[in-house]
Amino acid sequence: MAQRKPGESCGYASSFTGRFSSKLPWKETLSFRFSPSTSVVHDYFVGSLGEEFREVGVVYQEYCDAMNKLSLEIMEVLGISLGIGRAHFKDFFHGNDSIMRLNYYPPCQKPELTLGTGPHCDPTSLTILHQDDVGGLQVFTEGRWRTITPKTNAFVINIGDTFMALSNGRYKSCLHRAVVNKETARKSLAFFLCPEMNKVVRPPGRLVDAQHPRAYPDFTWSSLLEFTQKHYRADMKTLDAFSQWIQGTLAA
Ligand SMILES: C=C1C[C@]23C[C@H]1CC[C@H]2[C@]1(C)CCC[C@@](C)(C(=O)O)[C@H]1[C@@H]3C(=O)O
Ligand SMILES: O=C(O)CCC(=O)C(=O)O
Ligand SMILES: [Fe+2]
């Protein structure tokens, strides 16, 4: 029942053999949807995983509600930082159709031969990541992979591709990966803020001018999500590949 089906972004997935034929990530994942002012998270745990998961469902419902609140506060700060005011992005994400993902990375006897999660930019808008104290998240900056040391009471916040497009490229989505180790399993919780499915991703006019022409075409989040689920494994070039893909399909 909980098994994730090809093309869907919810459910349990291990080894990803159903989706990819090479570079399989060394991880298991459980992904589910979140929408504000609903009990969809709690209902998923009870409805798909069973009555014995009711308590866990309550906890993750509360966690996702808190992540939603934090995401909208961060969107206010990002709007102020770009000079377009606190309301613009906060209102854009007031209704959202976000994804919560639980990552489990088993120990690996030959960790140098694989990756927990390969190099990528999150195609989503904003990621709030809670990692445990094992360590393994790395970000590629200034020419090399740098480990993000776990901090107990801190979250890691990533800009994703969709927000890069919304900010007309002023913010860049962050290239990152997760390595594994021989001794200890690692777990992380990733809350991916996503707009409502059919909302058009278009930067505010104030961020487009002669010096800053449009960096990406208009698109809906549902079309980018479908691209990553059915046509293209998200990597560090997803948005460029997606832009070419939609312009190609429009021209056809
Ligand atoms: C919309 C999504 C697709 C992925 C989960 C969320 C945000 C991150 C994406 C992902 C983790 C990027 C690396 C490749 C991927 C296939 C994975 O390793 O899980 C991506 C997720 C996915 O397509 O399931
Ligand atoms: O587990 C981590 O530290 C990173 C996971 C990640 O990048 C993702 O799920 O998109
Ligand atoms: Fe990621």
Tab-separated table of N, CA, C and O in Angstrom, residues 27-131:
chain	number	residue	atom	x	y	z
A	27	LYS	N	19.921	4.586	-0.336
A	27	LYS	CA	18.999	5.141	0.654
A	27	LYS	C	17.620	4.518	0.500
A	27	LYS	O	17.300	3.909	-0.523
A	28	GLU	N	16.825	4.698	1.529
A	28	GLU	CA	15.385	4.402	1.474
A	28	GLU	C	14.670	5.715	1.811
A	28	GLU	O	15.186	6.516	2.602
A	29	THR	N	13.516	5.907	1.195
A	29	THR	CA	12.811	7.177	1.451
A	29	THR	C	11.333	6.901	1.705
A	29	THR	O	10.762	5.942	1.192
A	30	LEU	N	10.728	7.783	2.510
A	30	LEU	CA	9.263	7.816	2.639
A	30	LEU	C	8.868	9.261	2.378
A	30	LEU	O	9.383	10.184	3.032
A	31	SER	N	8.045	9.472	1.363
A	31	SER	CA	7.637	10.835	0.979
A	31	SER	C	6.126	10.957	1.062
A	31	SER	O	5.410	10.005	0.749
A	32	PHE	N	5.652	12.130	1.504
A	32	PHE	CA	4.215	12.365	1.537
A	32	PHE	C	3.949	13.864	1.361
A	32	PHE	O	4.856	14.689	1.491
A	33	ARG	N	2.724	14.176	1.009
A	33	ARG	CA	2.339	15.553	0.690
A	33	ARG	C	1.904	16.308	1.941
A	33	ARG	O	1.422	15.703	2.910
A	34	PHE	N	2.046	17.645	1.866
A	34	PHE	CA	1.551	18.543	2.911
A	34	PHE	C	0.831	19.705	2.246
A	34	PHE	O	1.324	20.271	1.258
A	35	SER	N	-0.341	20.076	2.787
A	35	SER	CA	-1.007	21.328	2.400
A	35	SER	C	-1.456	22.017	3.681
A	35	SER	O	-1.949	21.346	4.599
A	36	PRO	N	-1.317	23.348	3.758
A	36	PRO	CA	-1.693	24.057	4.986
A	36	PRO	C	-3.187	23.878	5.299
A	36	PRO	O	-3.996	23.628	4.412
A	37	SER	N	-3.498	24.012	6.605
A	37	SER	CA	-4.902	23.941	7.070
A	37	SER	C	-5.610	22.661	6.645
A	37	SER	O	-6.806	22.662	6.375
A	38	THR	N	-4.837	21.594	6.496
A	38	THR	CA	-5.458	20.279	6.271
A	38	THR	C	-4.796	19.296	7.233
A	38	THR	O	-3.770	19.586	7.831
A	39	SER	N	-5.395	18.081	7.356
A	39	SER	CA	-4.753	17.042	8.185
A	39	SER	C	-4.227	15.939	7.263
A	39	SER	O	-4.168	14.764	7.628
A	40	VAL	N	-3.806	16.351	6.053
A	40	VAL	CA	-3.440	15.364	5.028
A	40	VAL	C	-2.251	14.498	5.482
A	40	VAL	O	-2.156	13.323	5.129
A	41	VAL	N	-1.346	15.066	6.295
A	41	VAL	CA	-0.188	14.274	6.758
A	41	VAL	C	-0.658	13.196	7.730
A	41	VAL	O	-0.382	12.001	7.570
A	42	HIS	N	-1.414	13.657	8.728
A	42	HIS	CA	-1.959	12.708	9.719
A	42	HIS	C	-2.778	11.633	9.010
A	42	HIS	O	-2.629	10.432	9.264
A	43	ASP	N	-3.617	12.031	8.082
A	43	ASP	CA	-4.500	11.089	7.371
A	43	ASP	C	-3.672	10.096	6.541
A	43	ASP	O	-4.028	8.912	6.437
A	44	TYR	N	-2.528	10.560	5.992
A	44	TYR	CA	-1.690	9.648	5.204
A	44	TYR	C	-1.165	8.530	6.099
A	44	TYR	O	-1.231	7.340	5.760
A	45	PHE	N	-0.654	8.901	7.278
A	45	PHE	CA	-0.070	7.882	8.167
A	45	PHE	C	-1.120	6.862	8.610
A	45	PHE	O	-0.906	5.655	8.533
A	46	VAL	N	-2.292	7.380	9.006
A	46	VAL	CA	-3.334	6.455	9.480
A	46	VAL	C	-3.925	5.680	8.297
A	46	VAL	O	-4.019	4.456	8.320
A	47	GLY	N	-4.198	6.401	7.222
A	47	GLY	CA	-4.888	5.770	6.074
A	47	GLY	C	-4.001	4.818	5.300
A	47	GLY	O	-4.421	3.713	4.938
A	48	SER	N	-2.718	5.205	5.066
A	48	SER	CA	-1.852	4.360	4.226
A	48	SER	C	-0.998	3.418	5.049
A	48	SER	O	-0.639	2.336	4.573
A	49	LEU	N	-0.623	3.825	6.278
A	49	LEU	CA	0.309	2.982	7.050
A	49	LEU	C	-0.410	2.231	8.161
A	49	LEU	O	0.064	1.209	8.618
A	50	GLY	N	-1.551	2.745	8.617
A	50	GLY	CA	-2.349	1.968	9.579
A	50	GLY	C	-2.558	2.673	10.919
A	50	GLY	O	-1.831	3.610	11.280
A	51	GLU	N	-3.484	2.160	11.669
A	51	GLU	CA	-3.929	2.744	12.947
A	51	GLU	C	-2.760	2.874	13.921
A	51	GLU	O	-2.649	3.842	14.682
A	52	GLU	N	-1.825	1.906	13.849
A	52	GLU	CA	-0.706	1.945	14.810
A	52	GLU	C	0.227	3.122	14.542
A	52	GLU	O	1.118	3.413	15.327
A	53	PHE	N	0.023	3.819	13.386
A	53	PHE	CA	0.869	4.978	13.067
A	53	PHE	C	0.179	6.301	13.388
A	53	PHE	O	0.642	7.367	13.005
A	54	ARG	N	-0.939	6.231	14.121
A	54	ARG	CA	-1.694	7.462	14.420
A	54	ARG	C	-0.827	8.466	15.166
A	54	ARG	O	-0.737	9.631	14.794
A	55	GLU	N	-0.128	8.015	16.224
A	55	GLU	CA	0.707	8.915	17.029
A	55	GLU	C	1.818	9.543	16.165
A	55	GLU	O	2.054	10.751	16.202
A	56	VAL	N	2.445	8.703	15.355
A	56	VAL	CA	3.514	9.216	14.469
A	56	VAL	C	2.916	10.238	13.506
A	56	VAL	O	3.523	11.279	13.225
A	57	GLY	N	1.699	9.964	13.048
A	57	GLY	CA	1.022	10.885	12.126
A	57	GLY	C	0.749	12.222	12.784
A	57	GLY	O	0.909	13.277	12.149
A	58	VAL	N	0.407	12.195	14.066
A	58	VAL	CA	0.182	13.451	14.802
A	58	VAL	C	1.490	14.250	14.862
A	58	VAL	O	1.521	15.449	14.591
A	59	VAL	N	2.574	13.531	15.160
A	59	VAL	CA	3.883	14.215	15.283
A	59	VAL	C	4.292	14.846	13.951
A	59	VAL	O	4.672	16.025	13.879
A	60	TYR	N	4.184	14.081	12.847
A	60	TYR	CA	4.617	14.635	11.549
A	60	TYR	C	3.657	15.708	11.043
A	60	TYR	O	4.074	16.650	10.362
A	61	GLN	N	2.384	15.623	11.433
A	61	GLN	CA	1.460	16.700	11.065
A	61	GLN	C	1.894	17.989	11.755
A	61	GLN	O	1.997	19.050	11.116
A	62	GLU	N	2.230	17.895	13.040
A	62	GLU	CA	2.679	19.087	13.778
A	62	GLU	C	4.008	19.595	13.230
A	62	GLU	O	4.219	20.797	13.076
A	63	TYR	N	4.899	18.659	12.882
A	63	TYR	CA	6.207	19.053	12.337
A	63	TYR	C	6.019	19.811	11.028
A	63	TYR	O	6.592	20.892	10.822
A	64	CYS	N	5.185	19.261	10.136
A	64	CYS	CA	4.981	19.916	8.833
A	64	CYS	C	4.281	21.262	8.994
A	64	CYS	O	4.615	22.229	8.285
A	65	ASP	N	3.356	21.366	9.930
A	65	ASP	CA	2.704	22.667	10.184
A	65	ASP	C	3.755	23.695	10.619
A	65	ASP	O	3.745	24.846	10.166
A	66	ALA	N	4.704	23.262	11.437
A	66	ALA	CA	5.770	24.176	11.900
A	66	ALA	C	6.717	24.536	10.750
A	66	ALA	O	7.133	25.694	10.606
A	67	MET	N	7.017	23.568	9.890
A	67	MET	CA	7.885	23.834	8.735
A	67	MET	C	7.219	24.809	7.778
A	67	MET	O	7.852	25.684	7.180
A	68	ASN	N	5.897	24.672	7.624
A	68	ASN	CA	5.146	25.586	6.757
A	68	ASN	C	5.261	27.017	7.288
A	68	ASN	O	5.576	27.961	6.553
A	69	LYS	N	5.069	27.158	8.604
A	69	LYS	CA	5.139	28.496	9.231
A	69	LYS	C	6.532	29.091	9.043
A	69	LYS	O	6.698	30.242	8.636
A	70	LEU	N	7.548	28.272	9.279
A	70	LEU	CA	8.942	28.749	9.139
A	70	LEU	C	9.229	29.118	7.678
A	70	LEU	O	9.860	30.137	7.389
A	71	SER	N	8.744	28.285	6.747
A	71	SER	CA	8.983	28.558	5.310
A	71	SER	C	8.420	29.924	4.916
A	71	SER	O	9.059	30.685	4.192
A	72	LEU	N	7.213	30.232	5.396
A	72	LEU	CA	6.573	31.504	5.026
A	72	LEU	C	7.310	32.683	5.661
A	72	LEU	O	7.463	33.743	5.043
A	73	GLU	N	7.861	32.469	6.859
A	73	GLU	CA	8.670	33.532	7.480
A	73	GLU	C	9.951	33.761	6.675
A	73	GLU	O	10.368	34.898	6.430
A	74	ILE	N	10.533	32.685	6.196
A	74	ILE	CA	11.750	32.813	5.373
A	74	ILE	C	11.411	33.498	4.042
A	74	ILE	O	12.173	34.342	3.545
A	75	MET	N	10.225	33.223	3.509
A	75	MET	CA	9.820	33.873	2.261
A	75	MET	C	9.654	35.389	2.478
A	75	MET	O	9.942	36.197	1.586
A	76	GLU	N	9.209	35.791	3.663
A	76	GLU	CA	9.125	37.237	3.954
A	76	GLU	C	10.525	37.855	3.908
A	76	GLU	O	10.744	38.891	3.271
A	77	VAL	N	11.479	37.175	4.529
A	77	VAL	CA	12.858	37.704	4.586
A	77	VAL	C	13.461	37.772	3.180
A	77	VAL	O	14.100	38.753	2.799
A	78	LEU	N	13.203	36.732	2.374
A	78	LEU	CA	13.745	36.724	1.007
A	78	LEU	C	13.135	37.852	0.179
A	78	LEU	O	13.824	38.532	-0.594
A	79	GLY	N	11.831	38.137	0.392
A	79	GLY	CA	11.185	39.236	-0.342
A	79	GLY	C	11.794	40.579	0.047
A	79	GLY	O	12.128	41.396	-0.823
A	80	ILE	N	12.020	40.766	1.337
A	80	ILE	CA	12.644	42.025	1.809
A	80	ILE	C	14.056	42.158	1.230
A	80	ILE	O	14.463	43.202	0.735
A	81	SER	N	14.786	41.024	1.203
A	81	SER	CA	16.191	41.080	0.726
A	81	SER	C	16.273	41.484	-0.747
A	81	SER	O	17.279	42.035	-1.189
A	82	LEU	N	15.184	41.214	-1.507
A	82	LEU	CA	15.207	41.559	-2.938
A	82	LEU	C	14.515	42.892	-3.205
A	82	LEU	O	14.334	43.305	-4.345
A	83	GLY	N	14.080	43.565	-2.127
A	83	GLY	CA	13.461	44.888	-2.287
A	83	GLY	C	12.044	44.826	-2.832
A	83	GLY	O	11.523	45.817	-3.349
A	84	ILE	N	11.382	43.666	-2.736
A	84	ILE	CA	10.007	43.609	-3.247
A	84	ILE	C	9.004	43.444	-2.099
A	84	ILE	O	7.836	43.145	-2.312
A	85	GLY	N	9.500	43.600	-0.871
A	85	GLY	CA	8.580	43.607	0.272
A	85	GLY	C	8.315	42.206	0.813
A	85	GLY	O	8.538	41.203	0.129
A	86	ARG	N	7.782	42.185	2.060
A	86	ARG	CA	7.640	40.910	2.775
A	86	ARG	C	6.450	40.072	2.283
A	86	ARG	O	6.386	38.877	2.500
A	87	ALA	N	5.530	40.701	1.596
A	87	ALA	CA	4.286	39.980	1.283
A	87	ALA	C	4.346	39.148	0.000
A	87	ALA	O	3.680	38.109	-0.101
A	88	HIS	N	5.150	39.562	-0.982
A	88	HIS	CA	5.026	38.968	-2.315
A	88	HIS	C	5.194	37.441	-2.289
A	88	HIS	O	4.282	36.697	-2.671
A	89	PHE	N	6.330	36.966	-1.832
A	89	PHE	CA	6.565	35.503	-1.870
A	89	PHE	C	5.736	34.799	-0.799
A	89	PHE	O	5.253	33.674	-0.987
A	90	LYS	N	5.525	35.489	0.319
A	90	LYS	CA	4.723	34.867	1.382
A	90	LYS	C	3.310	34.585	0.869
A	90	LYS	O	2.759	33.492	1.077
A	91	ASP	N	2.746	35.560	0.151
A	91	ASP	CA	1.403	35.351	-0.417
A	91	ASP	C	1.424	34.261	-1.491
A	91	ASP	O	0.508	33.442	-1.589
A	92	PHE	N	2.518	34.242	-2.285
A	92	PHE	CA	2.605	33.249	-3.365
A	92	PHE	C	2.566	31.826	-2.803
A	92	PHE	O	1.971	30.935	-3.392
A	93	PHE	N	3.156	31.642	-1.608
A	93	PHE	CA	3.233	30.290	-1.020
A	93	PHE	C	2.228	30.073	0.104
A	93	PHE	O	2.259	29.050	0.783
A	94	HIS	N	1.302	31.075	0.277
A	94	HIS	CA	0.328	30.929	1.375
A	94	HIS	C	-0.408	29.601	1.242
A	94	HIS	O	-0.488	28.805	2.149
A	95	GLY	N	-0.936	29.358	0.011
A	95	GLY	CA	-1.433	28.016	-0.320
A	95	GLY	C	-0.239	27.290	-0.936
A	95	GLY	O	0.435	27.839	-1.798
A	96	ASN	N	0.092	26.128	-0.442
A	96	ASN	CA	1.190	25.386	-1.078
A	96	ASN	C	0.849	23.896	-1.110
A	96	ASN	O	-0.087	23.446	-0.438
A	97	ASP	N	1.574	23.169	-1.936
A	97	ASP	CA	1.341	21.718	-2.098
A	97	ASP	C	2.709	21.072	-1.969
A	97	ASP	O	3.343	20.721	-2.954
A	98	SER	N	3.169	20.997	-0.717
A	98	SER	CA	4.573	20.686	-0.438
A	98	SER	C	4.806	19.197	-0.240
A	98	SER	O	3.847	18.409	-0.172
A	99	ILE	N	6.090	18.831	-0.191
A	99	ILE	CA	6.479	17.415	-0.072
A	99	ILE	C	7.364	17.269	1.162
A	99	ILE	O	8.302	18.042	1.352
A	100	MET	N	7.028	16.301	1.991
A	100	MET	CA	7.861	15.952	3.157
A	100	MET	C	8.541	14.632	2.831
A	100	MET	O	7.889	13.692	2.331
A	101	ARG	N	9.853	14.567	3.056
A	101	ARG	CA	10.579	13.333	2.739
A	101	ARG	C	11.458	12.907	3.919
A	101	ARG	O	12.204	13.737	4.454
A	102	LEU	N	11.308	11.635	4.282
A	102	LEU	CA	12.161	11.041	5.321
A	102	LEU	C	13.224	10.221	4.600
A	102	LEU	O	12.897	9.325	3.826
A	103	ASN	N	14.493	10.555	4.847
A	103	ASN	CA	15.604	9.830	4.202
A	103	ASN	C	16.294	8.926	5.221
A	103	ASN	O	16.626	9.372	6.325
A	104	TYR	N	16.507	7.669	4.815
A	104	TYR	CA	17.256	6.718	5.653
A	104	TYR	C	18.421	6.182	4.839
A	104	TYR	O	18.222	5.605	3.762
A	105	TYR	N	19.649	6.374	5.326
A	105	TYR	CA	20.853	5.946	4.609
A	105	TYR	C	21.526	4.832	5.410
A	105	TYR	O	22.172	5.093	6.426
A	106	PRO	N	21.380	3.563	4.960
A	106	PRO	CA	22.030	2.457	5.693
A	106	PRO	C	23.555	2.569	5.619
A	106	PRO	O	24.078	3.196	4.697
A	107	PRO	N	24.284	1.953	6.572
A	107	PRO	CA	25.741	1.905	6.446
A	107	PRO	C	26.103	1.169	5.155
A	107	PRO	O	25.332	0.344	4.655
A	108	CYS	N	27.302	1.475	4.591
A	108	CYS	CA	27.708	0.823	3.336
A	108	CYS	C	29.152	0.337	3.488
A	108	CYS	O	30.025	1.096	3.922
A	109	GLN	N	29.421	-0.910	3.139
A	109	GLN	CA	30.778	-1.484	3.315
A	109	GLN	C	31.797	-0.775	2.423
A	109	GLN	O	32.969	-0.690	2.744
A	110	LYS	N	31.327	-0.266	1.249
A	110	LYS	CA	32.262	0.446	0.359
A	110	LYS	C	31.686	1.815	0.027
A	110	LYS	O	31.260	2.069	-1.125
A	111	PRO	N	31.661	2.712	0.990
A	111	PRO	CA	30.967	3.996	0.823
A	111	PRO	C	31.526	4.839	-0.324
A	111	PRO	O	30.803	5.630	-0.926
A	112	GLU	N	32.804	4.628	-0.660
A	112	GLU	CA	33.403	5.426	-1.746
A	112	GLU	C	32.877	5.016	-3.130
A	112	GLU	O	33.069	5.709	-4.113
A	113	LEU	N	32.141	3.887	-3.185
A	113	LEU	CA	31.644	3.422	-4.495
A	113	LEU	C	30.210	3.867	-4.781
A	113	LEU	O	29.646	3.550	-5.827
A	114	THR	N	29.617	4.589	-3.832
A	114	THR	CA	28.204	4.971	-4.050
A	114	THR	C	27.943	6.341	-3.440
A	114	THR	O	28.880	7.021	-2.998
A	115	LEU	N	26.684	6.767	-3.485
A	115	LEU	CA	26.271	8.017	-2.826
A	115	LEU	C	24.894	7.798	-2.217
A	115	LEU	O	24.071	7.066	-2.782
A	116	GLY	N	24.624	8.432	-1.062
A	116	GLY	CA	23.291	8.355	-0.474
A	116	GLY	C	22.295	9.067	-1.380
A	116	GLY	O	21.234	8.536	-1.715
A	117	THR	N	22.657	10.274	-1.787
A	117	THR	CA	21.879	11.041	-2.772
A	117	THR	C	22.889	11.733	-3.682
A	117	THR	O	23.812	12.373	-3.174
A	118	GLY	N	22.729	11.549	-4.978
A	118	GLY	CA	23.693	12.105	-5.917
A	118	GLY	C	23.633	13.620	-6.027
A	118	GLY	O	22.680	14.244	-5.552
A	119	PRO	N	24.651	14.198	-6.686
A	119	PRO	CA	24.686	15.662	-6.812
A	119	PRO	C	23.430	16.211	-7.493
A	119	PRO	O	23.027	15.714	-8.539
A	120	HIS	N	22.826	17.209	-6.876
A	120	HIS	CA	21.604	17.789	-7.439
A	120	HIS	C	21.300	19.135	-6.807
A	120	HIS	O	21.808	19.484	-5.747
A	121	CYS	N	20.432	19.858	-7.504
A	121	CYS	CA	19.749	21.014	-6.914
A	121	CYS	C	18.317	20.561	-6.684
A	121	CYS	O	17.737	19.865	-7.525
A	122	ASP	N	17.726	20.919	-5.551
A	122	ASP	CA	16.327	20.545	-5.339
A	122	ASP	C	15.475	21.300	-6.353
A	122	ASP	O	15.600	22.521	-6.470
A	123	PRO	N	14.626	20.622	-7.106
A	123	PRO	CA	13.790	21.325	-8.094
A	123	PRO	C	12.700	22.171	-7.433
A	123	PRO	O	12.102	23.017	-8.079
A	124	THR	N	12.489	21.980	-6.173
A	124	THR	CA	11.437	22.652	-5.401
A	124	THR	C	11.820	24.096	-5.117
A	124	THR	O	12.706	24.647	-5.738
A	125	SER	N	11.133	24.748	-4.191
A	125	SER	CA	11.362	26.191	-3.960
A	125	SER	C	12.309	26.434	-2.795
A	125	SER	O	13.293	27.176	-2.916
A	126	LEU	N	12.002	25.827	-1.647
A	126	LEU	CA	12.834	26.022	-0.453
A	126	LEU	C	12.859	24.681	0.279
A	126	LEU	O	11.846	23.996	0.346
A	127	THR	N	14.035	24.295	0.753
A	127	THR	CA	14.149	23.044	1.505
A	127	THR	C	14.584	23.356	2.926
A	127	THR	O	15.557	24.088	3.134
A	128	ILE	N	13.830	22.833	3.892
A	128	ILE	CA	14.252	22.923	5.299
A	128	ILE	C	14.668	21.515	5.706
A	128	ILE	O	13.845	20.594	5.740
A	129	LEU	N	15.963	21.348	5.911
A	129	LEU	CA	16.522	20.020	6.175
A	129	LEU	C	16.948	19.891	7.633
A	129	LEU	O	17.665	20.752	8.161
A	130	HIS	N	16.476	18.814	8.253
A	130	HIS	CA	16.970	18.463	9.590
A	130	HIS	C	17.801	17.196	9.427
A	130	HIS	O	17.283	16.177	8.966
A	131	GLN	N	19.088	17.276	9.714
A	131	GLN	CA	19.920	16.077	9.608
A	131	GLN	C	20.295	15.605	11.020
A	131	GLN	O	20.420	16.432	11.931
